[in-house]
PDB file of C-alpha atoms and ligand atoms in Angstrom:
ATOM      1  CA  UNK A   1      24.737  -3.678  21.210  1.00 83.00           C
ATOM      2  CA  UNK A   2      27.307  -2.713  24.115  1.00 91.00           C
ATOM      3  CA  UNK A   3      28.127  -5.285  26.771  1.00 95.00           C
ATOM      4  CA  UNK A   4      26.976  -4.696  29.850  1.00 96.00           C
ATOM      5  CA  UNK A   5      29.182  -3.638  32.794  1.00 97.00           C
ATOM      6  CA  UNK A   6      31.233  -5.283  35.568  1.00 98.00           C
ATOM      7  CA  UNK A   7      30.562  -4.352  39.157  1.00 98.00           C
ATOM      8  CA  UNK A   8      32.014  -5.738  41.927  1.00 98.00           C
ATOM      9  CA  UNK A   9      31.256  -4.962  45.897  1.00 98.00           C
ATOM     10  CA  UNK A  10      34.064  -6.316  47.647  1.00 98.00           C
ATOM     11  CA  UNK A  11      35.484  -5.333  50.951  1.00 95.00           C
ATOM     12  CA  UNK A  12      35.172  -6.882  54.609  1.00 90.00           C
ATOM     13  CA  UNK A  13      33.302  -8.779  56.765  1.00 90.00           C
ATOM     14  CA  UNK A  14      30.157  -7.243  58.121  1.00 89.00           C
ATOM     15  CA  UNK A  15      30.288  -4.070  55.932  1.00 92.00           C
ATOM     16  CA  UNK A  16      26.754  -4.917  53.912  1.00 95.00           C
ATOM     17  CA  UNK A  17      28.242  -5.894  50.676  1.00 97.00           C
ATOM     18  CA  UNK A  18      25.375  -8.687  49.787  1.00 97.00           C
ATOM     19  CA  UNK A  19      22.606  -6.151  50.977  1.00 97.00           C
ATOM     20  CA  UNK A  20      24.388  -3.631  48.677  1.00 98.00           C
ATOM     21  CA  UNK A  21      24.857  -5.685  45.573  1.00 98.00           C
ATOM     22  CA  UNK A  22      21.198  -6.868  45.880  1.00 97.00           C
ATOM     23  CA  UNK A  23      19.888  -3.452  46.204  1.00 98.00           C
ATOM     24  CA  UNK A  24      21.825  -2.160  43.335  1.00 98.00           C
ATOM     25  CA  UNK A  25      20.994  -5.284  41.292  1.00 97.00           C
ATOM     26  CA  UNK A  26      16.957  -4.258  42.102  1.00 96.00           C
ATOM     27  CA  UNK A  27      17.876  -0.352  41.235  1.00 96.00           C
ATOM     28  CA  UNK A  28      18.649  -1.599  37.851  1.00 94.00           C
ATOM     29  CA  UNK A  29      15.441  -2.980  37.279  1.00 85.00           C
ATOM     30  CA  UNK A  30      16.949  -6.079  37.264  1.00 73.00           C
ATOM     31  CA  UNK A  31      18.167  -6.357  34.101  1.00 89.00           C
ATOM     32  CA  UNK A  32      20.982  -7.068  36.060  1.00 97.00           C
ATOM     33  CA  UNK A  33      22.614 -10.548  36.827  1.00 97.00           C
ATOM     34  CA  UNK A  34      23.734 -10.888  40.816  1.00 98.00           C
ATOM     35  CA  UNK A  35      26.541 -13.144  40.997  1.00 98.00           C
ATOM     36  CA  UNK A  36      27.738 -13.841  44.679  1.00 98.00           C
ATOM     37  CA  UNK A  37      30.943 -15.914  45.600  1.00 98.00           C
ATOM     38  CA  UNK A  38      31.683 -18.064  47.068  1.00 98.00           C
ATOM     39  CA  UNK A  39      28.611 -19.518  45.235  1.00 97.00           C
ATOM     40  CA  UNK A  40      27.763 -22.425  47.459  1.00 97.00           C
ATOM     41  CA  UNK A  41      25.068 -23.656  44.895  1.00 96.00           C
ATOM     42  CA  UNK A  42      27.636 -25.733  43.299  1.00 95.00           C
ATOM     43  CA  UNK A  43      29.670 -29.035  43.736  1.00 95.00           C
ATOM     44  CA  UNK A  44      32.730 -26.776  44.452  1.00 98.00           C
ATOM     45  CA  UNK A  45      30.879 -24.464  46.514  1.00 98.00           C
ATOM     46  CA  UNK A  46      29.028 -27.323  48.476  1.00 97.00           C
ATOM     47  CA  UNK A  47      32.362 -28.363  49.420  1.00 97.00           C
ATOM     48  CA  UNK A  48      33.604 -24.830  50.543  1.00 98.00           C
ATOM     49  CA  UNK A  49      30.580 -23.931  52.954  1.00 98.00           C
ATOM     50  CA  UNK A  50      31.257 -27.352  54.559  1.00 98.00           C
ATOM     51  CA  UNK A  51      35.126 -26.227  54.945  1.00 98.00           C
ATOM     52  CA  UNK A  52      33.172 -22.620  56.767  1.00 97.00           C
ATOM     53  CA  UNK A  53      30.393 -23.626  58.504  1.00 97.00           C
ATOM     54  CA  UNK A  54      32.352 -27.082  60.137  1.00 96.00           C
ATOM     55  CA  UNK A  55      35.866 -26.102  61.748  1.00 92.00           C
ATOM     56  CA  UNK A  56      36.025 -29.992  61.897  1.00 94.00           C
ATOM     57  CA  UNK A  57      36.454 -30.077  57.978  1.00 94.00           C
ATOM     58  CA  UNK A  58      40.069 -30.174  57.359  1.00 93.00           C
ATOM     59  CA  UNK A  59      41.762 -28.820  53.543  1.00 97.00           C
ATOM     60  CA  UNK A  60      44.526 -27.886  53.030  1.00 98.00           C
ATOM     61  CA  UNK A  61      45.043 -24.476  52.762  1.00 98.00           C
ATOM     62  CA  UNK A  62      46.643 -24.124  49.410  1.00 98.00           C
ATOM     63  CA  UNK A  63      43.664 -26.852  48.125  1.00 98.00           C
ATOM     64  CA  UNK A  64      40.837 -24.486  49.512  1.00 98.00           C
ATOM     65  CA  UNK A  65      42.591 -22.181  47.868  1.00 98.00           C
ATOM     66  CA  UNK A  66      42.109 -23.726  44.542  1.00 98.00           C
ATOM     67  CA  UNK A  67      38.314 -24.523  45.521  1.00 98.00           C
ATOM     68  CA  UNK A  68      37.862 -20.756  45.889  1.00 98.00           C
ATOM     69  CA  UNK A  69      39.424 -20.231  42.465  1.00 99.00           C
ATOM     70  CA  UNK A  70      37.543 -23.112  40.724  1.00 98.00           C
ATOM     71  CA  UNK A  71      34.244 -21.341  41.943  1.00 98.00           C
ATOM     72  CA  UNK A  72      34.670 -18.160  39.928  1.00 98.00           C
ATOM     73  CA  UNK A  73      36.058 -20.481  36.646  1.00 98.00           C
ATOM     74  CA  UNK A  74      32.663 -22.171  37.182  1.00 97.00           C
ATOM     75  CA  UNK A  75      31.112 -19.221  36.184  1.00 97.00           C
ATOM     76  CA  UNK A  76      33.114 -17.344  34.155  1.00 97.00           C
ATOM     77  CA  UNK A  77      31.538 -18.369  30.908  1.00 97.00           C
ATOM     78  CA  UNK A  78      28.434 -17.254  32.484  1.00 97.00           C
ATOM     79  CA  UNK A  79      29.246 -14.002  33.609  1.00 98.00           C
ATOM     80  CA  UNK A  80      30.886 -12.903  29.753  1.00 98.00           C
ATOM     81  CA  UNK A  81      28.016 -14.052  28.030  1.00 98.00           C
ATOM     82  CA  UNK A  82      25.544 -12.119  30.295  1.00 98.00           C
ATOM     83  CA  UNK A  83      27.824  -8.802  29.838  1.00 97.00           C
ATOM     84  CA  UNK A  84      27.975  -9.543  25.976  1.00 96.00           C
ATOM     85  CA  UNK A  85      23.760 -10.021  26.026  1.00 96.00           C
ATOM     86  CA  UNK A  86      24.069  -6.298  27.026  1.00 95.00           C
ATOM     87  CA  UNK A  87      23.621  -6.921  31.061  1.00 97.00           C
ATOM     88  CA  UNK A  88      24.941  -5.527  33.920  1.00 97.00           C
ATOM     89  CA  UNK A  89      26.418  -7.975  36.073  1.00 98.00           C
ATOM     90  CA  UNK A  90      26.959  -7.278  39.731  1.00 98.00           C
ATOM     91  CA  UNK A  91      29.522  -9.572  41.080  1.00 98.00           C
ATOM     92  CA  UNK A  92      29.617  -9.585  45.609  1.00 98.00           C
ATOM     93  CA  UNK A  93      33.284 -10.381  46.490  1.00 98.00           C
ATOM     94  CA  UNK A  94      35.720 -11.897  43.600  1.00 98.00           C
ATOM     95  CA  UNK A  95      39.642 -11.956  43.002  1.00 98.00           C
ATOM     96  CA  UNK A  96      40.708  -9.345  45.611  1.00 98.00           C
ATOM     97  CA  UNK A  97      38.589 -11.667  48.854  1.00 98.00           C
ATOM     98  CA  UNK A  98      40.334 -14.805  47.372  1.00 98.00           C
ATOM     99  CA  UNK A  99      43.884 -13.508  47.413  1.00 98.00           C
ATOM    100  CA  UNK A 100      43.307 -11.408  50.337  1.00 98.00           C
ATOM    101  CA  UNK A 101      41.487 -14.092  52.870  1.00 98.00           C
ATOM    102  CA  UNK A 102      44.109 -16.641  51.754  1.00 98.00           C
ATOM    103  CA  UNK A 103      47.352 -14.500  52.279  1.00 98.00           C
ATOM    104  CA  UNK A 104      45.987 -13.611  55.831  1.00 98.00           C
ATOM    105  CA  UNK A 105      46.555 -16.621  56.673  1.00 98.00           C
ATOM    106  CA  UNK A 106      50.807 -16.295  56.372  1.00 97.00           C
ATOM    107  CA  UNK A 107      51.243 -19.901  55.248  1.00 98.00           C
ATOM    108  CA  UNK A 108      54.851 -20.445  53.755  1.00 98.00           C
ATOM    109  CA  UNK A 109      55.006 -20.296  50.326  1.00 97.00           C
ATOM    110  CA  UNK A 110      51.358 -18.805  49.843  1.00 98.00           C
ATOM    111  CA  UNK A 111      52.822 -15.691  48.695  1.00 97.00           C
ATOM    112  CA  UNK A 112      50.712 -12.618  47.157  1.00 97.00           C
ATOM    113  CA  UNK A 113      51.685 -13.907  43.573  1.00 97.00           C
ATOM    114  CA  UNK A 114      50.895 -17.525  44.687  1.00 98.00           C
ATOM    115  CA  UNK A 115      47.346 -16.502  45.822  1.00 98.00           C
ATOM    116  CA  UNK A 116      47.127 -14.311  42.500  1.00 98.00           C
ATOM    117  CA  UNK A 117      47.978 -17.011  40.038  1.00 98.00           C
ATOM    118  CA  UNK A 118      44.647 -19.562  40.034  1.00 98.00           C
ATOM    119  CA  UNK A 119      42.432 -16.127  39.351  1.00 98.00           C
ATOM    120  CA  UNK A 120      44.880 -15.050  36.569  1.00 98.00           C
ATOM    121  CA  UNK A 121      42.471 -14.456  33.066  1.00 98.00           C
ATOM    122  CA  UNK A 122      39.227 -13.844  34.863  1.00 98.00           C
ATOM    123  CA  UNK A 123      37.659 -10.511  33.545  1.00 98.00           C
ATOM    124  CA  UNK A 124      38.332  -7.291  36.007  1.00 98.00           C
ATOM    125  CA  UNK A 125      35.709  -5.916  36.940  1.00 98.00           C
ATOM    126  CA  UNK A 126      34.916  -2.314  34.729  1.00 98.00           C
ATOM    127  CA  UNK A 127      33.908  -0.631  38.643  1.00 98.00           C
ATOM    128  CA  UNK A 128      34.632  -1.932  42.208  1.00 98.00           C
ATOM    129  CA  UNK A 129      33.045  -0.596  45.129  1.00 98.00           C
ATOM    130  CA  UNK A 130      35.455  -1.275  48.006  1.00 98.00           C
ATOM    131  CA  UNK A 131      33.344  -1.625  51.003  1.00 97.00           C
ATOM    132  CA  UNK A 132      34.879  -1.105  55.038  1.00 94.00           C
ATOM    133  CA  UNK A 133      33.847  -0.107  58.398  1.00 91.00           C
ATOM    134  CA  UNK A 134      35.147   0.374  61.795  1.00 87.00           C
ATOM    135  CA  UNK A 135      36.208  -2.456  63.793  1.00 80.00           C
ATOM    136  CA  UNK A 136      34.264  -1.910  66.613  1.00 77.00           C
ATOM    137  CA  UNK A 137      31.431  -2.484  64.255  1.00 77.00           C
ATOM    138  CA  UNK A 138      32.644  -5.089  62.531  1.00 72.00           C
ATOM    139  CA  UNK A 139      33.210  -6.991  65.684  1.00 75.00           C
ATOM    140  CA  UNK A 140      30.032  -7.047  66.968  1.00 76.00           C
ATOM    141  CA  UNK A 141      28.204  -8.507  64.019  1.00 75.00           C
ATOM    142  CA  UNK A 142      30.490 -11.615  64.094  1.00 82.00           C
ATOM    143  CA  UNK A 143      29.224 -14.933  63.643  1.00 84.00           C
ATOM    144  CA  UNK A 144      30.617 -18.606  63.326  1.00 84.00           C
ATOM    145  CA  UNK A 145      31.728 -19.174  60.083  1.00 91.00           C
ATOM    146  CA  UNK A 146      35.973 -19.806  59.911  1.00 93.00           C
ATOM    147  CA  UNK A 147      37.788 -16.232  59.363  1.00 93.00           C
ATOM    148  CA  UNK A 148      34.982 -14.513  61.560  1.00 90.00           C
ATOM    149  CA  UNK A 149      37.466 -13.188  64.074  1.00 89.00           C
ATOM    150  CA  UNK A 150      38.731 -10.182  65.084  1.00 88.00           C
ATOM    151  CA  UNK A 151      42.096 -10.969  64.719  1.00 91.00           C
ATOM    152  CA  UNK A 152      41.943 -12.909  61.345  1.00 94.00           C
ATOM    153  CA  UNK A 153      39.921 -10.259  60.571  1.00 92.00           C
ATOM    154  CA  UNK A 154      42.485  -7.422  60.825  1.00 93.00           C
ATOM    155  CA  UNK A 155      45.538  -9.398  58.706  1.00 96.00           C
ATOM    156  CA  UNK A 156      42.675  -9.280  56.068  1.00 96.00           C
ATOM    157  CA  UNK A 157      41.942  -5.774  55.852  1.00 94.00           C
ATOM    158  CA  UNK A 158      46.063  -5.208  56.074  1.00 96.00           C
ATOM    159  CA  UNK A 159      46.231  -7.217  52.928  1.00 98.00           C
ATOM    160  CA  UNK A 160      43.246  -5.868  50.616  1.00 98.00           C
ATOM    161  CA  UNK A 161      45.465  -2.659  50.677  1.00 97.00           C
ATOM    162  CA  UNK A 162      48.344  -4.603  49.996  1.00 98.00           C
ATOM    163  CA  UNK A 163      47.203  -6.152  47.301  1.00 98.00           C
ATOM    164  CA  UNK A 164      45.644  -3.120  45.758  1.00 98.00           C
ATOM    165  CA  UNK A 165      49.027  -1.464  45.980  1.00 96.00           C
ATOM    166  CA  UNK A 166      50.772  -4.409  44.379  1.00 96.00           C
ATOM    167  CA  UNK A 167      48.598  -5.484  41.754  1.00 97.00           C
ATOM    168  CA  UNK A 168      46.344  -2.525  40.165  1.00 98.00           C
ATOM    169  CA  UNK A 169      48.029   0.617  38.917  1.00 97.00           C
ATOM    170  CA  UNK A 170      47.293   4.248  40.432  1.00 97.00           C
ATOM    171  CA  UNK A 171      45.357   4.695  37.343  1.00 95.00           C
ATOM    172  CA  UNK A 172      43.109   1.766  37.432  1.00 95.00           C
ATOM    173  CA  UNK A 173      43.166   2.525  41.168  1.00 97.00           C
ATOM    174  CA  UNK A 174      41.600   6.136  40.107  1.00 96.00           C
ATOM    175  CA  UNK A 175      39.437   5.375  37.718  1.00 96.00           C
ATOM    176  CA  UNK A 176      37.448   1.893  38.153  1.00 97.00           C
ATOM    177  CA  UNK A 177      37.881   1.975  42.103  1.00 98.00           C
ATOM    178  CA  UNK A 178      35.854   3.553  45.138  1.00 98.00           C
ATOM    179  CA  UNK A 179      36.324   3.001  48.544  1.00 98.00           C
ATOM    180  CA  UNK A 180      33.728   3.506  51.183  1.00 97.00           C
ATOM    181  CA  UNK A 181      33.374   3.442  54.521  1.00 95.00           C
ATOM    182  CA  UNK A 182      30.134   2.092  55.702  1.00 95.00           C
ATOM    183  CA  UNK A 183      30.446   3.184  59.601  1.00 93.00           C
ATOM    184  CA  UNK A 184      27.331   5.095  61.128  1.00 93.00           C
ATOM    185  CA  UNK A 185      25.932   5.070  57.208  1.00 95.00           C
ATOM    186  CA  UNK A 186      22.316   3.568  56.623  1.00 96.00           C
ATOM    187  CA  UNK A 187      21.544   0.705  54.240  1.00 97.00           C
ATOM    188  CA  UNK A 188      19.947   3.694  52.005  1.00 98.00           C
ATOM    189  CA  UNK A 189      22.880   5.898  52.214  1.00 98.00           C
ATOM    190  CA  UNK A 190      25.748   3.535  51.179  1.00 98.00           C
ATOM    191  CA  UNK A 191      23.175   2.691  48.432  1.00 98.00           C
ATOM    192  CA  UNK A 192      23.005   6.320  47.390  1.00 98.00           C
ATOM    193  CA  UNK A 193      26.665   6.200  47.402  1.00 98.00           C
ATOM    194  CA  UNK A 194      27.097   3.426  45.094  1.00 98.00           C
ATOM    195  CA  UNK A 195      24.326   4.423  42.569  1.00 98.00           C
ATOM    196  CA  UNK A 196      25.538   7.616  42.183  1.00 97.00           C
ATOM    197  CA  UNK A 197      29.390   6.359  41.503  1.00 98.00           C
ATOM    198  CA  UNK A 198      28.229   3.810  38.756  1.00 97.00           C
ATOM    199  CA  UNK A 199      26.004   7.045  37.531  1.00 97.00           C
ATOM    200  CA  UNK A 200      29.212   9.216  37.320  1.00 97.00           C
ATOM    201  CA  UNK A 201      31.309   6.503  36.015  1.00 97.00           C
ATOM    202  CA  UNK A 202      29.058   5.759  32.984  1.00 94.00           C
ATOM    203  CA  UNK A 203      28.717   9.064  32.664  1.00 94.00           C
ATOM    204  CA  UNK A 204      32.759   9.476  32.226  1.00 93.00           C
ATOM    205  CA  UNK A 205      32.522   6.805  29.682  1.00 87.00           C
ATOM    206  CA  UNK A 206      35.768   5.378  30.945  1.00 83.00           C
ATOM    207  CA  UNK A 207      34.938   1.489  30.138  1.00 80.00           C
ATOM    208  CA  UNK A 208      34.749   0.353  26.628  1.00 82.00           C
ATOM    209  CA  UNK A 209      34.163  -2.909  24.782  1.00 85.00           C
ATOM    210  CA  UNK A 210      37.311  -4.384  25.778  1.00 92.00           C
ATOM    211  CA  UNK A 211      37.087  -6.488  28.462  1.00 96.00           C
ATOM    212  CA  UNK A 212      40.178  -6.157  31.352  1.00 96.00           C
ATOM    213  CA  UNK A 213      41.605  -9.490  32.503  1.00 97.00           C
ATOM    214  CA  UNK A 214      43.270 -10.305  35.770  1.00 98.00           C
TER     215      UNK A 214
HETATM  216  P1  TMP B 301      30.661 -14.637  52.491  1.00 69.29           P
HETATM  217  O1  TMP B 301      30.551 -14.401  53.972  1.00 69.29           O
HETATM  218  O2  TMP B 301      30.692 -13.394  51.698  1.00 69.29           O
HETATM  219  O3  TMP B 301      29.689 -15.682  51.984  1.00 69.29           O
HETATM  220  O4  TMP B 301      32.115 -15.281  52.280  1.00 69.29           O
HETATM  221  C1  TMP B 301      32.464 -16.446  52.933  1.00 69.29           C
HETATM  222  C2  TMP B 301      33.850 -16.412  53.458  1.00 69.29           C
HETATM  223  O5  TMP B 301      34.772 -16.892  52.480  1.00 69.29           O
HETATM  224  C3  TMP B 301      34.366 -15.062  53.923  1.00 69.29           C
HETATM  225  O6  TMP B 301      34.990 -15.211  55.194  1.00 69.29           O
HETATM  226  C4  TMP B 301      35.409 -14.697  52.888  1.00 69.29           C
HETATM  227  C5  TMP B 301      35.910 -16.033  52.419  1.00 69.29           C
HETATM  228  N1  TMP B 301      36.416 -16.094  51.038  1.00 69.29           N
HETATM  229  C6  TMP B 301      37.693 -16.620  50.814  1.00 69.29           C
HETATM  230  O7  TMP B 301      38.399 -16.976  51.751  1.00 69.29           O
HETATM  231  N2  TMP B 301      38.134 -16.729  49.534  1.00 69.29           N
HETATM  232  C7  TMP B 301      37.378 -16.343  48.454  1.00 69.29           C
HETATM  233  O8  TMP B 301      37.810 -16.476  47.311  1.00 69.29           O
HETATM  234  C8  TMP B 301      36.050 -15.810  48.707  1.00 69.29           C
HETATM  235  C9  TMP B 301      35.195 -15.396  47.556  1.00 69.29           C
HETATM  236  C10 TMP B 301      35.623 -15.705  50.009  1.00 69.29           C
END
């Protein structure tokens, strides 16, 4: 049996990416698995949604770091036996949100490659839908959770691109990445978008049974 594939929404704040992987999960009669991070279900994740929703919650920032990092090892196991049962797992943010939120933040010594190394031997995702809008837009839909500013907000979309530059290769950039701009688009449209990507990308038949690590 072939394993299923690995889809990831990333992008920024306020650009639909749960809505999105949700709806995709449901257009694949959800056979798929929805995996969203941080996943605040668990002990780790309790701990990071108190460090978001309460400012008064002090970490470090390399330890938070870690926390984020520890939440996708939680699950790893999971996510490679669902794709090996043959399903489609649709992941909503991953690697790329960890390194990029955390090198926003310009702390000495939390280099790119710093960020990078906790996340390093987590599967790659096979497709990644690379969700952003205007500012404008995203600023109005702010709310209260740490990060949600506009200025945070900008270092973070400076260092997505970054980090796709420095990490993935113009080939992997090609062929397992698509960037879209949500502005003035519908829920149903971006969805539209998305299902027809994953459409021509299985068509292609670029993925095969390898896995890709980070
Ligand atoms: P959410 O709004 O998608 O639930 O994400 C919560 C916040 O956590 C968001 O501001 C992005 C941030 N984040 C990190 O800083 N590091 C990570 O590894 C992840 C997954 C999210």
């Amino acid at each position: 049996m072939p394993r299923g594939l690995l889809v990831l929404i990333e992008g920024l704040d306020r650009t639909g990416k749960s809505t999105q992987a949700a709806k995709l999960v449901e257009s694949l009669n959800n056979n798929a698995r929805l995996v969203k991070f941080p996943d605040r279900t668990t002990p780790i994740g309790k701990l990071i949604n108190q460090y978001l929703v309460e400012s008064e919650t002090q970490l470090m920032d390399q330890a938070i770091h870690l926390l984020f990092s520890a939440n996708r090892w939680e699950v790893a196991e999971t996510i490679r036996a669902t794709l090996l049962e043959g399903r489609t797992v649709v992941m909503d943010r991953f690697v790329y949100s960890g390194i990029a939120y955390s090198a926003a933040k310009s702390v000495p010594g939390m280099d790119l490659q710093w960020c990078a190394q906790p996340d390093k031997g987590l599967l790659k995702p096979d497709l990644t839908f690379f969700l952003s809008n205007s500012q404008t837009e995203q600023r109005a839909g702010f709310g209260d959770e740490r990060y949600e500013s506009s200025s945070f907000q900008s270092k973070v979309r400076q260092e997505f691109e970054i980090i796709f530059n420095t990490f993935e290769s113009p080939d992997y950039i090609k062929n397992h990445m698509v960037f879209l701009t949500t502005t003035g688009k519908t829920i149903d449209e971006v969805h539209v978008m998305i299902d027809s990507a994953l459409k021509k990308f299985i068509q292609k038949g670029i993925y095969n049974e390898d896995f890709m690590y980070f």
